[in-house]
Amino acid sequence: MTDEQQAQEAAEQKKPKLQTPPGFHDILPKDHEYFTFVKKVVRHRARQAGYRRITTPILEATEVFSRGVGESTDIVEKEMYTFEDKGGRSMTMKPEGTAGICRAYIEHGMKELPQPVELYYIEPHFRYDKPQKGRFRMFWQFGFEILGESDPALDVQCIFIAYKIFKDLGVDQNVSLQINNIGSAKSRAKYVEALVNYFIGKERSLCENCQKRLEKNPLRLLDCKNEDCMILSELAPKFAQYRSKEDADFFRSVKEFLDELGIKYTENEKLVRGLDYYSQTVFEFWDSETGAQNAVGGGGRYDGLMEIMGGEPTPAVGFAVGIERLIENMKKNGVTVPSKDDVQIFVAQLGDLAKKKCLRLIDELRDRGVRTIGALGKNSFKAQLRLADKFQVPYALILGITEVRDGTIIIRDMSKGQQRYIKMDEVVDEVVRLIGKDNLDMYSPGEIVVA
């Protein structure tokens, strides 16, 4: 090897290994089976309840979040992926879904639609958070929003649809519902004042984050996980003392509706949520084992957000659930999901003429709903059947020169090792019979109507 070749080889070895950025992850085919199933359950429950799907852009003007989520929140201060585009505009990859939906509601005049407007989404979000188990910088959420009306029953409807989805996915026993009422803006202002007065003079006992929160977002002092901060918050004024009669009545109704539906909950006076736009009802779904550290999702009422975003005052309530954490709980419970990715038929061939016949056959089988593959790039029967074994197909079709000449094809039962001949023009119907109509993967383009 020449010196030049050695230098080139050394340079190749020094090249950094290409991999996902910190906090990001690939969703591999096996995990996509879980994602697909979660999405199917969410869509089913949404359709049942009359929700319509919405998708907002991955990128929004930064002001959508700084104005909507709140300048003093951890999300806006520390966690947003924000950059200036080529037009000099400040853009942000969306860290949460609600602010963008409110922007869309205002921009597209949804207040003219029958109220309330009920929407749901299934989308990726982005936060520059510290990567850890179950917490990623790109993560998927589904969420439900009810915009245009205020009623405790709507808050409970949101909680109930989440509960039904958890039950469908086999994780309802893993999740505990935490609820609180943080009152109207007026009630909250009185409570914040009392909270600040309590913590003033105790700054040296607070963690660095909470020292900043005392100035910018005092409510967040209540849900800090630092041990010293937790001890202090235990003795802090309680929100119940500052709720108005209207707030207390609203909260009582929420609990009565939950009781009526048989949904267990824990009243948690420290629950405030991390976003500025919440009012009245707030709730979270905690992992029953690890608690708030691994909340599966949460939400609440945000009656003032639409006005903050520049629209007319519009009451609203909603929630979001992290799909990765949901799947983690499903796996922990041993929940398996049905797969529609399993191959049902493998077509093996030998010779150019057989390969040509197989192209048409594979297409016909797929059109009939049979999940079919063919190793058209391999010439050896032995290699093709080894591949069929790896795909664990129940049946293989084998077509060689003799079969093409005779107008037949071999059907091989892979589990029994038995095979038989059948006429080529009968094979598609026979395969459909063997697979069973209930197992066919059908898509009907005839459902589309062209005006």
PDB file of C-alpha atoms in Angstrom, residues 144-438:
ATOM      1  CA  PHE A 144     -57.806  16.984  21.296  1.00  0.00           C
ATOM      2  CA  GLU A 145     -59.150  20.553  21.482  1.00  0.00           C
ATOM      3  CA  ILE A 146     -62.664  21.925  22.050  1.00  0.00           C
ATOM      4  CA  LEU A 147     -62.905  25.599  21.071  1.00  0.00           C
ATOM      5  CA  GLY A 148     -65.822  27.995  21.450  1.00  0.00           C
ATOM      6  CA  GLU A 149     -67.657  27.008  24.652  1.00  0.00           C
ATOM      7  CA  SER A 150     -67.050  26.900  28.396  1.00  0.00           C
ATOM      8  CA  ASP A 151     -68.640  24.180  30.491  1.00  0.00           C
ATOM      9  CA  PRO A 152     -67.256  21.773  33.118  1.00  0.00           C
ATOM     10  CA  ALA A 153     -68.814  18.906  31.123  1.00  0.00           C
ATOM     11  CA  LEU A 154     -66.536  19.728  28.172  1.00  0.00           C
ATOM     12  CA  ASP A 155     -63.459  19.543  30.420  1.00  0.00           C
ATOM     13  CA  VAL A 156     -64.573  16.101  31.561  1.00  0.00           C
ATOM     14  CA  GLN A 157     -65.356  15.058  27.977  1.00  0.00           C
ATOM     15  CA  CYS A 158     -61.684  15.730  27.161  1.00  0.00           C
ATOM     16  CA  ILE A 159     -60.510  13.681  30.126  1.00  0.00           C
ATOM     17  CA  PHE A 160     -62.952  10.878  29.299  1.00  0.00           C
ATOM     18  CA  ILE A 161     -61.839  10.496  25.683  1.00  0.00           C
ATOM     19  CA  ALA A 162     -58.223  10.253  26.899  1.00  0.00           C
ATOM     20  CA  TYR A 163     -59.316   7.635  29.434  1.00  0.00           C
ATOM     21  CA  LYS A 164     -61.065   5.613  26.693  1.00  0.00           C
ATOM     22  CA  ILE A 165     -57.935   5.705  24.523  1.00  0.00           C
ATOM     23  CA  PHE A 166     -55.766   4.550  27.445  1.00  0.00           C
ATOM     24  CA  LYS A 167     -58.193   1.685  28.038  1.00  0.00           C
ATOM     25  CA  ASP A 168     -58.189   0.714  24.344  1.00  0.00           C
ATOM     26  CA  LEU A 169     -54.378   0.575  24.450  1.00  0.00           C
ATOM     27  CA  GLY A 170     -54.212  -1.449  27.666  1.00  0.00           C
ATOM     28  CA  VAL A 171     -52.502   1.209  29.811  1.00  0.00           C
ATOM     29  CA  ASP A 172     -55.414   2.615  31.828  1.00  0.00           C
ATOM     30  CA  GLN A 173     -54.110   0.899  34.986  1.00  0.00           C
ATOM     31  CA  ASN A 174     -50.671   2.501  34.483  1.00  0.00           C
ATOM     32  CA  VAL A 175     -52.007   6.052  34.557  1.00  0.00           C
ATOM     33  CA  SER A 176     -53.360   8.135  37.436  1.00  0.00           C
ATOM     34  CA  LEU A 177     -55.366  11.309  36.821  1.00  0.00           C
ATOM     35  CA  GLN A 178     -54.234  14.404  38.747  1.00  0.00           C
ATOM     36  CA  ILE A 179     -56.558  17.443  38.681  1.00  0.00           C
ATOM     37  CA  ASN A 180     -56.588  20.970  40.035  1.00  0.00           C
ATOM     38  CA  ASN A 181     -58.363  24.270  39.468  1.00  0.00           C
ATOM     39  CA  ILE A 182     -56.125  27.318  39.119  1.00  0.00           C
ATOM     40  CA  GLY A 183     -59.045  29.735  38.876  1.00  0.00           C
ATOM     41  CA  SER A 184     -59.702  32.729  36.692  1.00  0.00           C
ATOM     42  CA  ALA A 185     -57.016  35.299  35.883  1.00  0.00           C
ATOM     43  CA  LYS A 186     -58.313  37.507  38.726  1.00  0.00           C
ATOM     44  CA  SER A 187     -58.198  34.713  41.321  1.00  0.00           C
ATOM     45  CA  ARG A 188     -54.799  33.611  40.117  1.00  0.00           C
ATOM     46  CA  ALA A 189     -53.355  37.113  40.435  1.00  0.00           C
ATOM     47  CA  LYS A 190     -54.362  37.206  44.120  1.00  0.00           C
ATOM     48  CA  TYR A 191     -52.854  33.788  44.733  1.00  0.00           C
ATOM     49  CA  VAL A 192     -49.605  34.658  42.928  1.00  0.00           C
ATOM     50  CA  GLU A 193     -49.248  37.736  45.121  1.00  0.00           C
ATOM     51  CA  ALA A 194     -49.662  35.606  48.269  1.00  0.00           C
ATOM     52  CA  LEU A 195     -47.206  33.044  46.907  1.00  0.00           C
ATOM     53  CA  VAL A 196     -44.546  35.663  46.177  1.00  0.00           C
ATOM     54  CA  ASN A 197     -44.968  37.167  49.649  1.00  0.00           C
ATOM     55  CA  TYR A 198     -44.452  33.716  51.171  1.00  0.00           C
ATOM     56  CA  PHE A 199     -41.273  32.933  49.206  1.00  0.00           C
ATOM     57  CA  ILE A 200     -39.649  36.373  49.560  1.00  0.00           C
ATOM     58  CA  GLY A 201     -36.863  36.037  52.110  1.00  0.00           C
ATOM     59  CA  LYS A 202     -36.491  32.318  51.376  1.00  0.00           C
ATOM     60  CA  GLU A 203     -34.614  32.719  48.103  1.00  0.00           C
ATOM     61  CA  ARG A 204     -31.401  31.186  49.471  1.00  0.00           C
ATOM     62  CA  SER A 205     -33.265  27.917  50.066  1.00  0.00           C
ATOM     63  CA  LEU A 206     -34.552  27.798  46.472  1.00  0.00           C
ATOM     64  CA  CYS A 207     -32.799  26.154  43.535  1.00  0.00           C
ATOM     65  CA  GLU A 208     -31.368  28.403  40.819  1.00  0.00           C
ATOM     66  CA  ASN A 209     -34.354  27.810  38.527  1.00  0.00           C
ATOM     67  CA  CYS A 210     -36.871  28.666  41.233  1.00  0.00           C
ATOM     68  CA  GLN A 211     -35.039  31.874  42.119  1.00  0.00           C
ATOM     69  CA  LYS A 212     -35.747  32.973  38.541  1.00  0.00           C
ATOM     70  CA  ARG A 213     -39.316  31.641  38.661  1.00  0.00           C
ATOM     71  CA  LEU A 214     -40.033  33.745  41.730  1.00  0.00           C
ATOM     72  CA  GLU A 215     -39.637  36.827  39.533  1.00  0.00           C
ATOM     73  CA  LYS A 216     -41.094  35.558  36.270  1.00  0.00           C
ATOM     74  CA  ASN A 217     -43.482  32.639  36.863  1.00  0.00           C
ATOM     75  CA  PRO A 218     -44.170  32.064  40.600  1.00  0.00           C
ATOM     76  CA  LEU A 219     -46.754  29.295  40.039  1.00  0.00           C
ATOM     77  CA  ARG A 220     -43.975  27.043  38.730  1.00  0.00           C
ATOM     78  CA  LEU A 221     -42.433  27.080  42.213  1.00  0.00           C
ATOM     79  CA  LEU A 222     -45.106  24.574  43.213  1.00  0.00           C
ATOM     80  CA  ASP A 223     -44.065  21.802  40.844  1.00  0.00           C
ATOM     81  CA  CYS A 224     -40.277  21.963  41.201  1.00  0.00           C
ATOM     82  CA  LYS A 225     -38.729  18.528  41.866  1.00  0.00           C
ATOM     83  CA  ASN A 226     -35.799  19.891  43.933  1.00  0.00           C
ATOM     84  CA  GLU A 227     -36.089  18.482  47.473  1.00  0.00           C
ATOM     85  CA  ASP A 228     -35.594  21.820  49.297  1.00  0.00           C
ATOM     86  CA  CYS A 229     -38.094  23.555  47.012  1.00  0.00           C
ATOM     87  CA  MET A 230     -40.622  20.766  47.587  1.00  0.00           C
ATOM     88  CA  ILE A 231     -40.332  21.144  51.373  1.00  0.00           C
ATOM     89  CA  LEU A 232     -40.928  24.896  51.121  1.00  0.00           C
ATOM     90  CA  SER A 233     -43.870  24.483  48.752  1.00  0.00           C
ATOM     91  CA  GLU A 234     -45.583  22.118  51.212  1.00  0.00           C
ATOM     92  CA  LEU A 235     -45.973  25.056  53.609  1.00  0.00           C
ATOM     93  CA  ALA A 236     -46.910  27.601  50.933  1.00  0.00           C
ATOM     94  CA  PRO A 237     -50.426  29.146  50.765  1.00  0.00           C
ATOM     95  CA  LYS A 238     -53.018  26.838  49.187  1.00  0.00           C
ATOM     96  CA  PHE A 239     -54.904  27.829  46.059  1.00  0.00           C
ATOM     97  CA  ALA A 240     -58.238  26.776  47.519  1.00  0.00           C
ATOM     98  CA  GLN A 241     -58.130  29.836  49.790  1.00  0.00           C
ATOM     99  CA  TYR A 242     -58.071  32.184  46.797  1.00  0.00           C
ATOM    100  CA  ARG A 243     -60.612  30.643  44.440  1.00  0.00           C
ATOM    101  CA  SER A 244     -63.738  32.693  43.829  1.00  0.00           C
ATOM    102  CA  LYS A 245     -67.164  31.131  44.310  1.00  0.00           C
ATOM    103  CA  GLU A 246     -67.435  30.736  40.508  1.00  0.00           C
ATOM    104  CA  ASP A 247     -64.072  28.919  40.424  1.00  0.00           C
ATOM    105  CA  ALA A 248     -65.085  26.616  43.281  1.00  0.00           C
ATOM    106  CA  ASP A 249     -68.448  25.850  41.637  1.00  0.00           C
ATOM    107  CA  PHE A 250     -66.732  25.070  38.325  1.00  0.00           C
ATOM    108  CA  PHE A 251     -64.279  22.731  40.045  1.00  0.00           C
ATOM    109  CA  ARG A 252     -67.010  20.992  42.011  1.00  0.00           C
ATOM    110  CA  SER A 253     -68.953  20.344  38.792  1.00  0.00           C
ATOM    111  CA  VAL A 254     -65.873  18.872  37.119  1.00  0.00           C
ATOM    112  CA  LYS A 255     -65.418  16.429  40.014  1.00  0.00           C
ATOM    113  CA  GLU A 256     -69.109  15.511  40.028  1.00  0.00           C
ATOM    114  CA  PHE A 257     -68.989  14.682  36.307  1.00  0.00           C
ATOM    115  CA  LEU A 258     -65.853  12.585  36.833  1.00  0.00           C
ATOM    116  CA  ASP A 259     -67.592  10.727  39.668  1.00  0.00           C
ATOM    117  CA  GLU A 260     -70.605  10.112  37.421  1.00  0.00           C
ATOM    118  CA  LEU A 261     -68.355   8.482  34.812  1.00  0.00           C
ATOM    119  CA  GLY A 262     -66.488   6.453  37.410  1.00  0.00           C
ATOM    120  CA  ILE A 263     -63.131   8.067  36.642  1.00  0.00           C
ATOM    121  CA  LYS A 264     -60.776   8.020  39.634  1.00  0.00           C
ATOM    122  CA  TYR A 265     -58.728  11.145  40.265  1.00  0.00           C
ATOM    123  CA  THR A 266     -56.435  12.791  42.790  1.00  0.00           C
ATOM    124  CA  GLU A 267     -56.869  16.444  43.741  1.00  0.00           C
ATOM    125  CA  ASN A 268     -53.405  17.941  43.487  1.00  0.00           C
ATOM    126  CA  GLU A 269     -53.107  21.545  44.693  1.00  0.00           C
ATOM    127  CA  LYS A 270     -49.540  21.786  43.358  1.00  0.00           C
ATOM    128  CA  LEU A 271     -50.530  20.970  39.806  1.00  0.00           C
ATOM    129  CA  VAL A 272     -50.204  24.166  37.742  1.00  0.00           C
ATOM    130  CA  ARG A 273     -48.889  22.955  34.334  1.00  0.00           C
ATOM    131  CA  GLY A 274     -45.924  24.599  32.660  1.00  0.00           C
ATOM    132  CA  LEU A 275     -47.690  26.936  30.230  1.00  0.00           C
ATOM    133  CA  ASP A 276     -49.015  30.427  30.929  1.00  0.00           C
ATOM    134  CA  TYR A 277     -52.273  30.069  29.033  1.00  0.00           C
ATOM    135  CA  TYR A 278     -54.124  27.727  31.422  1.00  0.00           C
ATOM    136  CA  SER A 279     -57.060  28.760  33.619  1.00  0.00           C
ATOM    137  CA  GLN A 280     -59.642  26.914  35.720  1.00  0.00           C
ATOM    138  CA  THR A 281     -59.267  23.146  35.166  1.00  0.00           C
ATOM    139  CA  VAL A 282     -55.791  21.669  34.737  1.00  0.00           C
ATOM    140  CA  PHE A 283     -55.017  17.959  34.684  1.00  0.00           C
ATOM    141  CA  GLU A 284     -52.208  15.504  34.034  1.00  0.00           C
ATOM    142  CA  PHE A 285     -51.974  11.761  33.485  1.00  0.00           C
ATOM    143  CA  TRP A 286     -49.096  10.496  35.628  1.00  0.00           C
ATOM    144  CA  ASP A 287     -47.249   7.231  35.305  1.00  0.00           C
ATOM    145  CA  SER A 288     -48.520   5.278  38.324  1.00  0.00           C
ATOM    146  CA  GLU A 289     -44.985   4.153  39.229  1.00  0.00           C
ATOM    147  CA  THR A 290     -42.859   7.250  38.600  1.00  0.00           C
ATOM    148  CA  GLY A 291     -45.440  10.031  39.005  1.00  0.00           C
ATOM    149  CA  ALA A 292     -44.890  13.536  37.635  1.00  0.00           C
ATOM    150  CA  GLN A 293     -41.381  12.754  36.350  1.00  0.00           C
ATOM    151  CA  ASN A 294     -42.932  10.724  33.529  1.00  0.00           C
ATOM    152  CA  ALA A 295     -46.331  12.292  32.935  1.00  0.00           C
ATOM    153  CA  VAL A 296     -47.889  10.625  29.904  1.00  0.00           C
ATOM    154  CA  GLY A 297     -49.866  13.752  29.002  1.00  0.00           C
ATOM    155  CA  GLY A 298     -52.061  16.519  30.291  1.00  0.00           C
ATOM    156  CA  GLY A 299     -54.079  19.589  29.510  1.00  0.00           C
ATOM    157  CA  GLY A 300     -56.711  21.945  30.778  1.00  0.00           C
ATOM    158  CA  ARG A 301     -58.832  24.972  30.051  1.00  0.00           C
ATOM    159  CA  TYR A 302     -57.318  28.001  28.277  1.00  0.00           C
ATOM    160  CA  ASP A 303     -60.119  30.543  28.007  1.00  0.00           C
ATOM    161  CA  GLY A 304     -57.789  33.532  27.659  1.00  0.00           C
ATOM    162  CA  LEU A 305     -55.394  32.224  25.013  1.00  0.00           C
ATOM    163  CA  MET A 306     -57.371  33.174  21.917  1.00  0.00           C
ATOM    164  CA  GLU A 307     -57.471  36.822  23.012  1.00  0.00           C
ATOM    165  CA  ILE A 308     -53.724  36.794  23.742  1.00  0.00           C
ATOM    166  CA  MET A 309     -53.213  35.489  20.195  1.00  0.00           C
ATOM    167  CA  GLY A 310     -55.119  38.443  18.745  1.00  0.00           C
ATOM    168  CA  GLY A 311     -58.581  36.919  18.360  1.00  0.00           C
ATOM    169  CA  GLU A 312     -61.880  37.482  20.088  1.00  0.00           C
ATOM    170  CA  PRO A 313     -62.307  36.045  23.607  1.00  0.00           C
ATOM    171  CA  THR A 314     -63.019  32.344  23.043  1.00  0.00           C
ATOM    172  CA  PRO A 315     -63.234  29.695  25.759  1.00  0.00           C
ATOM    173  CA  ALA A 316     -61.411  26.439  25.027  1.00  0.00           C
ATOM    174  CA  VAL A 317     -60.134  23.239  26.610  1.00  0.00           C
ATOM    175  CA  GLY A 318     -57.833  20.481  25.412  1.00  0.00           C
ATOM    176  CA  PHE A 319     -55.110  17.959  26.163  1.00  0.00           C
ATOM    177  CA  ALA A 320     -52.112  16.249  24.578  1.00  0.00           C
ATOM    178  CA  VAL A 321     -50.506  12.838  25.137  1.00  0.00           C
ATOM    179  CA  GLY A 322     -46.934  11.760  24.343  1.00  0.00           C
ATOM    180  CA  ILE A 323     -47.027   8.771  21.996  1.00  0.00           C
ATOM    181  CA  GLU A 324     -43.512   7.501  22.833  1.00  0.00           C
ATOM    182  CA  ARG A 325     -44.325   7.374  26.557  1.00  0.00           C
ATOM    183  CA  LEU A 326     -47.640   5.707  25.799  1.00  0.00           C
ATOM    184  CA  ILE A 327     -45.895   2.992  23.773  1.00  0.00           C
ATOM    185  CA  GLU A 328     -43.339   2.549  26.553  1.00  0.00           C
ATOM    186  CA  ASN A 329     -46.219   1.763  28.938  1.00  0.00           C
ATOM    187  CA  MET A 330     -47.822  -0.589  26.401  1.00  0.00           C
ATOM    188  CA  LYS A 331     -44.594  -2.560  26.107  1.00  0.00           C
ATOM    189  CA  LYS A 332     -44.170  -2.608  29.884  1.00  0.00           C
ATOM    190  CA  ASN A 333     -47.627  -4.189  30.121  1.00  0.00           C
ATOM    191  CA  GLY A 334     -46.790  -6.773  27.475  1.00  0.00           C
ATOM    192  CA  VAL A 335     -49.351  -5.324  25.065  1.00  0.00           C
ATOM    193  CA  THR A 336     -48.881  -6.687  21.554  1.00  0.00           C
ATOM    194  CA  VAL A 337     -50.468  -5.008  18.559  1.00  0.00           C
ATOM    195  CA  PRO A 338     -51.826  -6.494  15.334  1.00  0.00           C
ATOM    196  CA  SER A 339     -49.459  -6.171  12.389  1.00  0.00           C
ATOM    197  CA  LYS A 340     -50.536  -5.630   8.800  1.00  0.00           C
ATOM    198  CA  ASP A 341     -46.940  -5.699   7.629  1.00  0.00           C
ATOM    199  CA  ASP A 342     -46.546  -9.486   7.700  1.00  0.00           C
ATOM    200  CA  VAL A 343     -46.006 -10.889   4.202  1.00  0.00           C
ATOM    201  CA  GLN A 344     -48.561 -13.544   3.212  1.00  0.00           C
ATOM    202  CA  ILE A 345     -47.247 -14.848  -0.118  1.00  0.00           C
ATOM    203  CA  PHE A 346     -43.729 -15.200  -1.508  1.00  0.00           C
ATOM    204  CA  VAL A 347     -43.372 -15.677  -5.269  1.00  0.00           C
ATOM    205  CA  ALA A 348     -40.258 -17.540  -6.423  1.00  0.00           C
ATOM    206  CA  GLN A 349     -39.287 -17.894 -10.086  1.00  0.00           C
ATOM    207  CA  LEU A 350     -36.575 -19.252 -12.354  1.00  0.00           C
ATOM    208  CA  GLY A 351     -35.831 -17.966 -15.820  1.00  0.00           C
ATOM    209  CA  ASP A 352     -36.654 -14.768 -17.720  1.00  0.00           C
ATOM    210  CA  LEU A 353     -40.021 -16.011 -18.989  1.00  0.00           C
ATOM    211  CA  ALA A 354     -41.111 -16.991 -15.464  1.00  0.00           C
ATOM    212  CA  LYS A 355     -39.953 -13.612 -14.155  1.00  0.00           C
ATOM    213  CA  LYS A 356     -42.125 -11.830 -16.720  1.00  0.00           C
ATOM    214  CA  LYS A 357     -45.158 -13.915 -15.700  1.00  0.00           C
ATOM    215  CA  CYS A 358     -44.458 -13.192 -12.021  1.00  0.00           C
ATOM    216  CA  LEU A 359     -44.585  -9.428 -12.496  1.00  0.00           C
ATOM    217  CA  ARG A 360     -48.249  -9.625 -13.547  1.00  0.00           C
ATOM    218  CA  LEU A 361     -49.068 -12.280 -10.905  1.00  0.00           C
ATOM    219  CA  ILE A 362     -47.580 -10.251  -8.029  1.00  0.00           C
ATOM    220  CA  ASP A 363     -49.577  -7.207  -9.115  1.00  0.00           C
ATOM    221  CA  GLU A 364     -52.854  -9.174  -9.310  1.00  0.00           C
ATOM    222  CA  LEU A 365     -52.325 -10.677  -5.852  1.00  0.00           C
ATOM    223  CA  ARG A 366     -51.625  -7.248  -4.340  1.00  0.00           C
ATOM    224  CA  ASP A 367     -54.723  -5.788  -5.993  1.00  0.00           C
ATOM    225  CA  ARG A 368     -56.786  -8.547  -4.356  1.00  0.00           C
ATOM    226  CA  GLY A 369     -55.437  -7.558  -0.921  1.00  0.00           C
ATOM    227  CA  VAL A 370     -52.736 -10.222  -0.525  1.00  0.00           C
ATOM    228  CA  ARG A 371     -49.466  -8.893   0.911  1.00  0.00           C
ATOM    229  CA  THR A 372     -47.027 -10.295  -1.649  1.00  0.00           C
ATOM    230  CA  ILE A 373     -43.309 -10.063  -2.365  1.00  0.00           C
ATOM    231  CA  GLY A 374     -41.127 -11.640  -5.016  1.00  0.00           C
ATOM    232  CA  ALA A 375     -37.340 -12.008  -5.054  1.00  0.00           C
ATOM    233  CA  LEU A 376     -37.019 -10.885  -8.659  1.00  0.00           C
ATOM    234  CA  GLY A 377     -33.349 -10.037  -8.239  1.00  0.00           C
ATOM    235  CA  LYS A 378     -32.306 -13.560  -7.167  1.00  0.00           C
ATOM    236  CA  ASN A 379     -31.814 -16.385  -9.664  1.00  0.00           C
ATOM    237  CA  SER A 380     -31.329 -19.343  -7.319  1.00  0.00           C
ATOM    238  CA  PHE A 381     -34.469 -21.198  -6.146  1.00  0.00           C
ATOM    239  CA  LYS A 382     -32.600 -22.180  -2.981  1.00  0.00           C
ATOM    240  CA  ALA A 383     -31.735 -18.567  -2.151  1.00  0.00           C
ATOM    241  CA  GLN A 384     -35.302 -17.449  -2.843  1.00  0.00           C
ATOM    242  CA  LEU A 385     -36.857 -20.077  -0.576  1.00  0.00           C
ATOM    243  CA  ARG A 386     -34.369 -19.231   2.206  1.00  0.00           C
ATOM    244  CA  LEU A 387     -35.611 -15.665   1.915  1.00  0.00           C
ATOM    245  CA  ALA A 388     -39.219 -16.883   2.068  1.00  0.00           C
ATOM    246  CA  ASP A 389     -38.364 -18.660   5.346  1.00  0.00           C
ATOM    247  CA  LYS A 390     -36.952 -15.412   6.780  1.00  0.00           C
ATOM    248  CA  PHE A 391     -40.191 -13.592   5.945  1.00  0.00           C
ATOM    249  CA  GLN A 392     -42.093 -16.461   7.641  1.00  0.00           C
ATOM    250  CA  VAL A 393     -44.698 -16.559   4.894  1.00  0.00           C
ATOM    251  CA  PRO A 394     -47.407 -19.236   5.166  1.00  0.00           C
ATOM    252  CA  TYR A 395     -47.303 -19.990   1.415  1.00  0.00           C
ATOM    253  CA  ALA A 396     -44.885 -19.669  -1.501  1.00  0.00           C
ATOM    254  CA  LEU A 397     -45.689 -19.769  -5.206  1.00  0.00           C
ATOM    255  CA  ILE A 398     -43.010 -21.359  -7.386  1.00  0.00           C
ATOM    256  CA  LEU A 399     -42.808 -20.805 -11.123  1.00  0.00           C
ATOM    257  CA  GLY A 400     -40.128 -22.322 -13.345  1.00  0.00           C
ATOM    258  CA  ILE A 401     -39.618 -23.039 -17.026  1.00  0.00           C
ATOM    259  CA  THR A 402     -41.711 -26.256 -16.928  1.00  0.00           C
ATOM    260  CA  GLU A 403     -44.616 -24.546 -15.122  1.00  0.00           C
ATOM    261  CA  VAL A 404     -44.649 -21.652 -17.618  1.00  0.00           C
ATOM    262  CA  ARG A 405     -44.818 -24.131 -20.491  1.00  0.00           C
ATOM    263  CA  ASP A 406     -47.646 -26.119 -18.849  1.00  0.00           C
ATOM    264  CA  GLY A 407     -49.621 -23.058 -17.652  1.00  0.00           C
ATOM    265  CA  THR A 408     -49.343 -24.186 -14.019  1.00  0.00           C
ATOM    266  CA  ILE A 409     -47.726 -22.979 -10.801  1.00  0.00           C
ATOM    267  CA  ILE A 410     -46.687 -24.689  -7.553  1.00  0.00           C
ATOM    268  CA  ILE A 411     -48.292 -23.690  -4.226  1.00  0.00           C
ATOM    269  CA  ARG A 412     -46.040 -24.645  -1.323  1.00  0.00           C
ATOM    270  CA  ASP A 413     -47.301 -24.781   2.298  1.00  0.00           C
ATOM    271  CA  MET A 414     -44.189 -23.517   4.090  1.00  0.00           C
ATOM    272  CA  SER A 415     -45.069 -24.866   7.540  1.00  0.00           C
ATOM    273  CA  LYS A 416     -45.915 -28.396   6.355  1.00  0.00           C
ATOM    274  CA  GLY A 417     -43.389 -28.567   3.530  1.00  0.00           C
ATOM    275  CA  GLN A 418     -46.134 -29.833   1.199  1.00  0.00           C
ATOM    276  CA  GLN A 419     -46.743 -28.560  -2.318  1.00  0.00           C
ATOM    277  CA  ARG A 420     -49.163 -29.048  -5.197  1.00  0.00           C
ATOM    278  CA  TYR A 421     -49.757 -27.854  -8.747  1.00  0.00           C
ATOM    279  CA  ILE A 422     -52.584 -25.539  -9.769  1.00  0.00           C
ATOM    280  CA  LYS A 423     -53.554 -23.894 -13.049  1.00  0.00           C
ATOM    281  CA  MET A 424     -52.043 -20.444 -13.490  1.00  0.00           C
ATOM    282  CA  ASP A 425     -55.403 -18.801 -14.220  1.00  0.00           C
ATOM    283  CA  GLU A 426     -56.852 -20.179 -10.948  1.00  0.00           C
ATOM    284  CA  VAL A 427     -53.987 -19.345  -8.586  1.00  0.00           C
ATOM    285  CA  VAL A 428     -55.115 -15.860  -7.492  1.00  0.00           C
ATOM    286  CA  ASP A 429     -58.570 -17.099  -6.416  1.00  0.00           C
ATOM    287  CA  GLU A 430     -56.984 -20.077  -4.642  1.00  0.00           C
ATOM    288  CA  VAL A 431     -54.533 -17.865  -2.734  1.00  0.00           C
ATOM    289  CA  VAL A 432     -57.360 -15.541  -1.645  1.00  0.00           C
ATOM    290  CA  ARG A 433     -59.244 -18.610  -0.375  1.00  0.00           C
ATOM    291  CA  LEU A 434     -56.202 -19.864   1.541  1.00  0.00           C
ATOM    292  CA  ILE A 435     -55.414 -16.505   3.124  1.00  0.00           C
ATOM    293  CA  GLY A 436     -59.066 -15.867   4.018  1.00  0.00           C
ATOM    294  CA  LYS A 437     -61.143 -12.793   3.170  1.00  0.00           C
ATOM    295  CA  ASP A 438     -60.847 -11.419   6.717  1.00  0.00           C
TER     296      ASP A 438
END
